Amino acid sequence: MSVRVYLWDKELDLSEKLDRIKWLNEINHRVITKIIVIPYDKEEIESFIEMVNDYIEKNLMIYEQLEHCFNSSLHRIGGK
């Protein structure tokens, strides 16, 4: 969903769109790997969050979209 938001944003120039999409894509790969490939390990959650934060730091403008996606996902699984 976030990628589409950036793709259709007429105010962003192409290089900024691509940069945001690149980092969202990297995070997406890591999330899928963490959920499906690597079993949940409570001890590794901090390093996982640090990794996501490292990607956010590469382009701080993706934070708002990620926050929206995480909050929406949490809401759907019953979190408050």
mmCIF file of N, CA, C and O in Angstrom:
data_model
loop_
_atom_site.group_PDB
_atom_site.id
_atom_site.type_symbol
_atom_site.label_atom_id
_atom_site.label_comp_id
_atom_site.label_asym_id
_atom_site.label_seq_id
_atom_site.Cartn_x
_atom_site.Cartn_y
_atom_site.Cartn_z
ATOM 1 N N MET A 1 0.814 -1.185 0.000
ATOM 2 C CA MET A 1 0.000 0.000 0.000
ATOM 3 C C MET A 1 0.867 1.262 0.000
ATOM 4 O O MET A 1 0.623 2.179 -0.748
ATOM 5 N N SER A 2 1.883 1.299 0.825
ATOM 6 C CA SER A 2 2.730 2.482 0.909
ATOM 7 C C SER A 2 3.429 2.785 -0.406
ATOM 8 O O SER A 2 3.595 3.938 -0.771
ATOM 9 N N VAL A 3 3.826 1.746 -1.109
ATOM 10 C CA VAL A 3 4.492 1.948 -2.399
ATOM 11 C C VAL A 3 3.556 2.670 -3.351
ATOM 12 O O VAL A 3 3.961 3.602 -4.043
ATOM 13 N N ARG A 4 2.308 2.271 -3.376
ATOM 14 C CA ARG A 4 1.329 2.937 -4.254
ATOM 15 C C ARG A 4 1.148 4.400 -3.878
ATOM 16 O O ARG A 4 0.984 5.248 -4.753
ATOM 17 N N VAL A 5 1.169 4.676 -2.585
ATOM 18 C CA VAL A 5 1.035 6.063 -2.137
ATOM 19 C C VAL A 5 2.144 6.908 -2.755
ATOM 20 O O VAL A 5 1.911 7.999 -3.260
ATOM 21 N N TYR A 6 3.349 6.386 -2.731
ATOM 22 C CA TYR A 6 4.476 7.130 -3.289
ATOM 23 C C TYR A 6 4.458 7.153 -4.818
ATOM 24 O O TYR A 6 4.791 8.160 -5.431
ATOM 25 N N LEU A 7 4.077 6.049 -5.436
ATOM 26 C CA LEU A 7 4.044 6.001 -6.899
ATOM 27 C C LEU A 7 3.106 7.044 -7.493
ATOM 28 O O LEU A 7 3.387 7.627 -8.530
ATOM 29 N N TRP A 8 1.987 7.270 -6.848
ATOM 30 C CA TRP A 8 0.975 8.177 -7.387
ATOM 31 C C TRP A 8 1.048 9.590 -6.828
ATOM 32 O O TRP A 8 0.222 10.430 -7.160
ATOM 33 N N ASP A 9 2.040 9.851 -5.995
ATOM 34 C CA ASP A 9 2.213 11.192 -5.432
ATOM 35 C C ASP A 9 2.806 12.114 -6.496
ATOM 36 O O ASP A 9 3.957 11.982 -6.881
ATOM 37 N N LYS A 10 2.020 13.041 -6.981
ATOM 38 C CA LYS A 10 2.438 13.930 -8.065
ATOM 39 C C LYS A 10 3.397 15.029 -7.591
ATOM 40 O O LYS A 10 4.023 15.701 -8.391
ATOM 41 N N GLU A 11 3.523 15.193 -6.275
ATOM 42 C CA GLU A 11 4.403 16.231 -5.750
ATOM 43 C C GLU A 11 5.847 15.753 -5.572
ATOM 44 O O GLU A 11 6.753 16.565 -5.453
ATOM 45 N N LEU A 12 6.064 14.453 -5.559
ATOM 46 C CA LEU A 12 7.412 13.912 -5.397
ATOM 47 C C LEU A 12 8.097 13.768 -6.746
ATOM 48 O O LEU A 12 7.470 13.337 -7.714
ATOM 49 N N ASP A 13 9.378 14.094 -6.780
ATOM 50 C CA ASP A 13 10.098 13.845 -8.029
ATOM 51 C C ASP A 13 10.472 12.359 -8.101
ATOM 52 O O ASP A 13 10.411 11.635 -7.103
ATOM 53 N N LEU A 14 10.830 11.916 -9.272
ATOM 54 C CA LEU A 14 11.061 10.499 -9.518
ATOM 55 C C LEU A 14 12.153 9.926 -8.619
ATOM 56 O O LEU A 14 12.006 8.833 -8.067
ATOM 57 N N SER A 15 13.242 10.642 -8.442
ATOM 58 C CA SER A 15 14.336 10.105 -7.628
ATOM 59 C C SER A 15 13.917 9.918 -6.172
ATOM 60 O O SER A 15 14.295 8.942 -5.529
ATOM 61 N N GLU A 16 13.114 10.828 -5.652
ATOM 62 C CA GLU A 16 12.630 10.688 -4.270
ATOM 63 C C GLU A 16 11.645 9.527 -4.163
ATOM 64 O O GLU A 16 11.677 8.762 -3.206
ATOM 65 N N LYS A 17 10.771 9.385 -5.147
ATOM 66 C CA LYS A 17 9.847 8.249 -5.150
ATOM 67 C C LYS A 17 10.615 6.935 -5.102
ATOM 68 O O LYS A 17 10.318 6.053 -4.299
ATOM 69 N N LEU A 18 11.603 6.825 -5.982
ATOM 70 C CA LEU A 18 12.379 5.588 -6.067
ATOM 71 C C LEU A 18 13.150 5.313 -4.785
ATOM 72 O O LEU A 18 13.256 4.167 -4.345
ATOM 73 N N ASP A 19 13.688 6.341 -4.174
ATOM 74 C CA ASP A 19 14.432 6.158 -2.936
ATOM 75 C C ASP A 19 13.515 5.675 -1.819
ATOM 76 O O ASP A 19 13.852 4.738 -1.101
ATOM 77 N N ARG A 20 12.366 6.267 -1.682
ATOM 78 C CA ARG A 20 11.416 5.838 -0.643
ATOM 79 C C ARG A 20 10.960 4.410 -0.885
ATOM 80 O O ARG A 20 10.892 3.590 0.029
ATOM 81 N N ILE A 21 10.639 4.109 -2.128
ATOM 82 C CA ILE A 21 10.178 2.764 -2.476
ATOM 83 C C ILE A 21 11.280 1.739 -2.224
ATOM 84 O O ILE A 21 11.013 0.637 -1.734
ATOM 85 N N LYS A 22 12.512 2.106 -2.534
ATOM 86 C CA LYS A 22 13.642 1.194 -2.313
ATOM 87 C C LYS A 22 13.729 0.794 -0.844
ATOM 88 O O LYS A 22 13.851 -0.396 -0.525
ATOM 89 N N TRP A 23 13.644 1.765 0.070
ATOM 90 C CA TRP A 23 13.786 1.439 1.491
ATOM 91 C C TRP A 23 12.559 0.727 2.036
ATOM 92 O O TRP A 23 12.688 -0.163 2.884
ATOM 93 N N LEU A 24 11.392 1.070 1.545
ATOM 94 C CA LEU A 24 10.199 0.318 1.954
ATOM 95 C C LEU A 24 10.298 -1.141 1.495
ATOM 96 O O LEU A 24 9.919 -2.056 2.223
ATOM 97 N N ASN A 25 10.802 -1.342 0.305
ATOM 98 C CA ASN A 25 10.974 -2.684 -0.226
ATOM 99 C C ASN A 25 11.961 -3.491 0.626
ATOM 100 O O ASN A 25 11.720 -4.670 0.922
ATOM 101 N N GLU A 26 13.053 -2.866 1.024
ATOM 102 C CA GLU A 26 14.024 -3.548 1.882
ATOM 103 C C GLU A 26 13.375 -3.961 3.207
ATOM 104 O O GLU A 26 13.578 -5.070 3.685
ATOM 105 N N ILE A 27 12.630 -3.055 3.795
ATOM 106 C CA ILE A 27 11.956 -3.372 5.060
ATOM 107 C C ILE A 27 10.948 -4.497 4.843
ATOM 108 O O ILE A 27 10.850 -5.424 5.650
ATOM 109 N N ASN A 28 10.226 -4.434 3.750
ATOM 110 C CA ASN A 28 9.245 -5.479 3.438
ATOM 111 C C ASN A 28 9.903 -6.852 3.371
ATOM 112 O O ASN A 28 9.395 -7.823 3.929
ATOM 113 N N HIS A 29 11.044 -6.934 2.696
ATOM 114 C CA HIS A 29 11.769 -8.213 2.615
ATOM 115 C C HIS A 29 12.160 -8.712 3.995
ATOM 116 O O HIS A 29 12.034 -9.896 4.307
ATOM 117 N N ARG A 30 12.642 -7.815 4.839
ATOM 118 C CA ARG A 30 13.078 -8.200 6.187
ATOM 119 C C ARG A 30 11.896 -8.634 7.054
ATOM 120 O O ARG A 30 12.000 -9.587 7.824
ATOM 121 N N VAL A 31 10.769 -7.950 6.925
ATOM 122 C CA VAL A 31 9.583 -8.320 7.702
ATOM 123 C C VAL A 31 9.103 -9.703 7.285
ATOM 124 O O VAL A 31 8.810 -10.555 8.137
ATOM 125 N N ILE A 32 9.021 -9.951 5.993
ATOM 126 C CA ILE A 32 8.573 -11.259 5.509
ATOM 127 C C ILE A 32 9.518 -12.355 5.981
ATOM 128 O O ILE A 32 9.087 -13.405 6.451
ATOM 129 N N THR A 33 10.815 -12.098 5.896
ATOM 130 C CA THR A 33 11.792 -13.080 6.362
ATOM 131 C C THR A 33 11.625 -13.334 7.851
ATOM 132 O O THR A 33 11.643 -14.477 8.310
ATOM 133 N N LYS A 34 11.451 -12.271 8.616
ATOM 134 C CA LYS A 34 11.304 -12.405 10.070
ATOM 135 C C LYS A 34 10.056 -13.193 10.429
ATOM 136 O O LYS A 34 10.070 -14.004 11.339
ATOM 137 N N ILE A 35 8.983 -12.991 9.717
ATOM 138 C CA ILE A 35 7.717 -13.643 10.053
ATOM 139 C C ILE A 35 7.653 -15.084 9.541
ATOM 140 O O ILE A 35 7.207 -15.980 10.241
ATOM 141 N N ILE A 36 8.109 -15.310 8.311
ATOM 142 C CA ILE A 36 7.908 -16.608 7.675
ATOM 143 C C ILE A 36 9.138 -17.516 7.765
ATOM 144 O O ILE A 36 9.018 -18.684 8.113
ATOM 145 N N VAL A 37 10.291 -16.993 7.450
ATOM 146 C CA VAL A 37 11.481 -17.832 7.338
ATOM 147 C C VAL A 37 12.129 -18.081 8.699
ATOM 148 O O VAL A 37 12.472 -19.210 9.038
ATOM 149 N N ILE A 38 12.293 -17.031 9.478
ATOM 150 C CA ILE A 38 12.951 -17.147 10.778
ATOM 151 C C ILE A 38 11.874 -17.151 11.861
ATOM 152 O O ILE A 38 11.129 -16.183 11.987
ATOM 153 N N PRO A 39 11.802 -18.215 12.629
ATOM 154 C CA PRO A 39 10.784 -18.262 13.687
ATOM 155 C C PRO A 39 10.963 -17.099 14.670
ATOM 156 O O PRO A 39 12.065 -16.612 14.887
ATOM 157 N N TYR A 40 9.868 -16.718 15.261
ATOM 158 C CA TYR A 40 9.880 -15.617 16.223
ATOM 159 C C TYR A 40 10.827 -15.956 17.368
ATOM 160 O O TYR A 40 10.725 -16.996 17.988
ATOM 161 N N ASP A 41 11.740 -15.073 17.627
ATOM 162 C CA ASP A 41 12.697 -15.232 18.711
ATOM 163 C C ASP A 41 12.676 -13.955 19.529
ATOM 164 O O ASP A 41 13.103 -12.899 19.058
ATOM 165 N N LYS A 42 12.153 -14.059 20.735
ATOM 166 C CA LYS A 42 11.978 -12.886 21.580
ATOM 167 C C LYS A 42 13.286 -12.120 21.779
ATOM 168 O O LYS A 42 13.296 -10.908 21.851
ATOM 169 N N GLU A 43 14.388 -12.826 21.852
ATOM 170 C CA GLU A 43 15.683 -12.186 22.080
ATOM 171 C C GLU A 43 16.155 -11.381 20.868
ATOM 172 O O GLU A 43 16.967 -10.475 21.005
ATOM 173 N N GLU A 44 15.667 -11.699 19.705
ATOM 174 C CA GLU A 44 16.119 -11.006 18.496
ATOM 175 C C GLU A 44 15.231 -9.838 18.100
ATOM 176 O O GLU A 44 15.543 -9.146 17.133
ATOM 177 N N ILE A 45 14.156 -9.595 18.810
ATOM 178 C CA ILE A 45 13.216 -8.541 18.408
ATOM 179 C C ILE A 45 13.879 -7.166 18.452
ATOM 180 O O ILE A 45 13.630 -6.328 17.594
ATOM 181 N N GLU A 46 14.758 -6.934 19.415
ATOM 182 C CA GLU A 46 15.434 -5.641 19.494
ATOM 183 C C GLU A 46 16.316 -5.404 18.277
ATOM 184 O O GLU A 46 16.319 -4.309 17.721
ATOM 185 N N SER A 47 17.052 -6.419 17.855
ATOM 186 C CA SER A 47 17.909 -6.249 16.675
ATOM 187 C C SER A 47 17.067 -6.044 15.419
ATOM 188 O O SER A 47 17.444 -5.302 14.513
ATOM 189 N N PHE A 48 15.900 -6.687 15.368
ATOM 190 C CA PHE A 48 15.001 -6.503 14.236
ATOM 191 C C PHE A 48 14.502 -5.059 14.179
ATOM 192 O O PHE A 48 14.511 -4.426 13.126
ATOM 193 N N ILE A 49 14.094 -4.529 15.315
ATOM 194 C CA ILE A 49 13.615 -3.145 15.373
ATOM 195 C C ILE A 49 14.743 -2.179 15.029
ATOM 196 O O ILE A 49 14.529 -1.201 14.313
ATOM 197 N N GLU A 50 15.941 -2.454 15.499
ATOM 198 C CA GLU A 50 17.098 -1.617 15.148
ATOM 199 C C GLU A 50 17.341 -1.621 13.640
ATOM 200 O O GLU A 50 17.657 -0.591 13.048
ATOM 201 N N MET A 51 17.193 -2.794 13.024
ATOM 202 C CA MET A 51 17.378 -2.894 11.576
ATOM 203 C C MET A 51 16.344 -2.044 10.838
ATOM 204 O O MET A 51 16.684 -1.313 9.911
ATOM 205 N N VAL A 52 15.083 -2.113 11.271
ATOM 206 C CA VAL A 52 14.043 -1.297 10.644
ATOM 207 C C VAL A 52 14.376 0.186 10.831
ATOM 208 O O VAL A 52 14.277 0.976 9.888
ATOM 209 N N ASN A 53 14.800 0.552 12.017
ATOM 210 C CA ASN A 53 15.184 1.952 12.271
ATOM 211 C C ASN A 53 16.342 2.395 11.388
ATOM 212 O O ASN A 53 16.372 3.535 10.924
ATOM 213 N N ASP A 54 17.292 1.507 11.142
ATOM 214 C CA ASP A 54 18.410 1.844 10.246
ATOM 215 C C ASP A 54 17.906 2.171 8.839
ATOM 216 O O ASP A 54 18.382 3.102 8.203
ATOM 217 N N TYR A 55 16.941 1.395 8.358
ATOM 218 C CA TYR A 55 16.376 1.677 7.037
ATOM 219 C C TYR A 55 15.592 2.984 7.042
ATOM 220 O O TYR A 55 15.663 3.750 6.076
ATOM 221 N N ILE A 56 14.874 3.244 8.104
ATOM 222 C CA ILE A 56 14.134 4.509 8.201
ATOM 223 C C ILE A 56 15.100 5.690 8.154
ATOM 224 O O ILE A 56 14.824 6.697 7.512
ATOM 225 N N GLU A 57 16.241 5.556 8.816
ATOM 226 C CA GLU A 57 17.225 6.639 8.824
ATOM 227 C C GLU A 57 17.789 6.931 7.438
ATOM 228 O O GLU A 57 18.257 8.030 7.172
ATOM 229 N N LYS A 58 17.717 5.979 6.541
ATOM 230 C CA LYS A 58 18.203 6.197 5.177
ATOM 231 C C LYS A 58 17.294 7.152 4.403
ATOM 232 O O LYS A 58 17.722 7.797 3.466
ATOM 233 N N ASN A 59 16.022 7.192 4.799
ATOM 234 C CA ASN A 59 15.089 8.175 4.248
ATOM 235 C C ASN A 59 13.977 8.383 5.270
ATOM 236 O O ASN A 59 13.029 7.604 5.337
ATOM 237 N N LEU A 60 14.121 9.411 6.066
ATOM 238 C CA LEU A 60 13.181 9.660 7.164
ATOM 239 C C LEU A 60 11.755 9.897 6.695
ATOM 240 O O LEU A 60 10.808 9.770 7.481
ATOM 241 N N MET A 61 11.582 10.197 5.429
ATOM 242 C CA MET A 61 10.245 10.483 4.914
ATOM 243 C C MET A 61 9.361 9.232 4.825
ATOM 244 O O MET A 61 8.165 9.338 4.611
ATOM 245 N N ILE A 62 9.940 8.045 4.993
ATOM 246 C CA ILE A 62 9.120 6.825 4.956
ATOM 247 C C ILE A 62 8.505 6.511 6.320
ATOM 248 O O ILE A 62 7.630 5.659 6.421
ATOM 249 N N TYR A 63 8.931 7.204 7.362
ATOM 250 C CA TYR A 63 8.456 6.906 8.714
ATOM 251 C C TYR A 63 6.930 6.991 8.823
ATOM 252 O O TYR A 63 6.294 6.094 9.379
ATOM 253 N N GLU A 64 6.363 8.043 8.303
ATOM 254 C CA GLU A 64 4.914 8.241 8.435
ATOM 255 C C GLU A 64 4.125 7.101 7.799
ATOM 256 O O GLU A 64 3.161 6.601 8.380
ATOM 257 N N GLN A 65 4.541 6.666 6.615
ATOM 258 C CA GLN A 65 3.842 5.560 5.955
ATOM 259 C C GLN A 65 4.020 4.266 6.727
ATOM 260 O O GLN A 65 3.087 3.486 6.872
ATOM 261 N N LEU A 66 5.231 4.027 7.229
ATOM 262 C CA LEU A 66 5.463 2.815 8.011
ATOM 263 C C LEU A 66 4.638 2.818 9.291
ATOM 264 O O LEU A 66 4.065 1.797 9.662
ATOM 265 N N GLU A 67 4.587 3.949 9.941
ATOM 266 C CA GLU A 67 3.790 4.055 11.163
ATOM 267 C C GLU A 67 2.326 3.737 10.874
ATOM 268 O O GLU A 67 1.682 2.978 11.605
ATOM 269 N N HIS A 68 1.816 4.285 9.787
ATOM 270 C CA HIS A 68 0.432 4.017 9.394
ATOM 271 C C HIS A 68 0.221 2.517 9.142
ATOM 272 O O HIS A 68 -0.760 1.925 9.612
ATOM 273 N N CYS A 69 1.132 1.903 8.415
ATOM 274 C CA CYS A 69 0.996 0.474 8.089
ATOM 275 C C CYS A 69 1.076 -0.396 9.338
ATOM 276 O O CYS A 69 0.281 -1.324 9.507
ATOM 277 N N PHE A 70 2.039 -0.106 10.206
ATOM 278 C CA PHE A 70 2.168 -0.896 11.431
ATOM 279 C C PHE A 70 0.937 -0.732 12.322
ATOM 280 O O PHE A 70 0.420 -1.703 12.868
ATOM 281 N N ASN A 71 0.456 0.489 12.453
ATOM 282 C CA ASN A 71 -0.737 0.720 13.275
ATOM 283 C C ASN A 71 -1.960 0.031 12.686
ATOM 284 O O ASN A 71 -2.762 -0.549 13.414
ATOM 285 N N SER A 72 -2.104 0.084 11.370
ATOM 286 C CA SER A 72 -3.240 -0.594 10.719
ATOM 287 C C SER A 72 -3.163 -2.101 10.928
ATOM 288 O O SER A 72 -4.165 -2.752 11.216
ATOM 289 N N SER A 73 -1.968 -2.653 10.791
ATOM 290 C CA SER A 73 -1.787 -4.092 10.988
ATOM 291 C C SER A 73 -2.086 -4.489 12.418
ATOM 292 O O SER A 73 -2.763 -5.493 12.665
ATOM 293 N N LEU A 74 -1.587 -3.716 13.355
ATOM 294 C CA LEU A 74 -1.831 -3.996 14.757
ATOM 295 C C LEU A 74 -3.318 -3.964 15.072
ATOM 296 O O LEU A 74 -3.842 -4.812 15.797
ATOM 297 N N HIS A 75 -3.996 -2.968 14.507
ATOM 298 C CA HIS A 75 -5.434 -2.829 14.724
ATOM 299 C C HIS A 75 -6.179 -4.061 14.180
ATOM 300 O O HIS A 75 -7.119 -4.559 14.806
ATOM 301 N N ARG A 76 -5.737 -4.555 13.035
ATOM 302 C CA ARG A 76 -6.421 -5.697 12.405
ATOM 303 C C ARG A 76 -6.226 -6.995 13.184
ATOM 304 O O ARG A 76 -7.066 -7.878 13.122
ATOM 305 N N ILE A 77 -5.109 -7.110 13.893
ATOM 306 C CA ILE A 77 -4.891 -8.355 14.649
ATOM 307 C C ILE A 77 -5.382 -8.232 16.090
ATOM 308 O O ILE A 77 -5.203 -9.126 16.888
ATOM 309 N N GLY A 78 -5.995 -7.097 16.398
ATOM 310 C CA GLY A 78 -6.631 -6.959 17.704
ATOM 311 C C GLY A 78 -5.855 -6.139 18.718
ATOM 312 O O GLY A 78 -6.263 -6.062 19.858
ATOM 313 N N GLY A 79 -4.752 -5.548 18.316
ATOM 314 C CA GLY A 79 -4.004 -4.695 19.228
ATOM 315 C C GLY A 79 -4.675 -3.350 19.370
ATOM 316 O O GLY A 79 -5.513 -2.960 18.580
ATOM 317 N N LYS A 80 -4.359 -2.645 20.399
ATOM 318 C CA LYS A 80 -4.951 -1.324 20.619
ATOM 319 C C LYS A 80 -3.932 -0.243 20.388
ATOM 320 O O LYS A 80 -2.817 -0.321 20.618
#
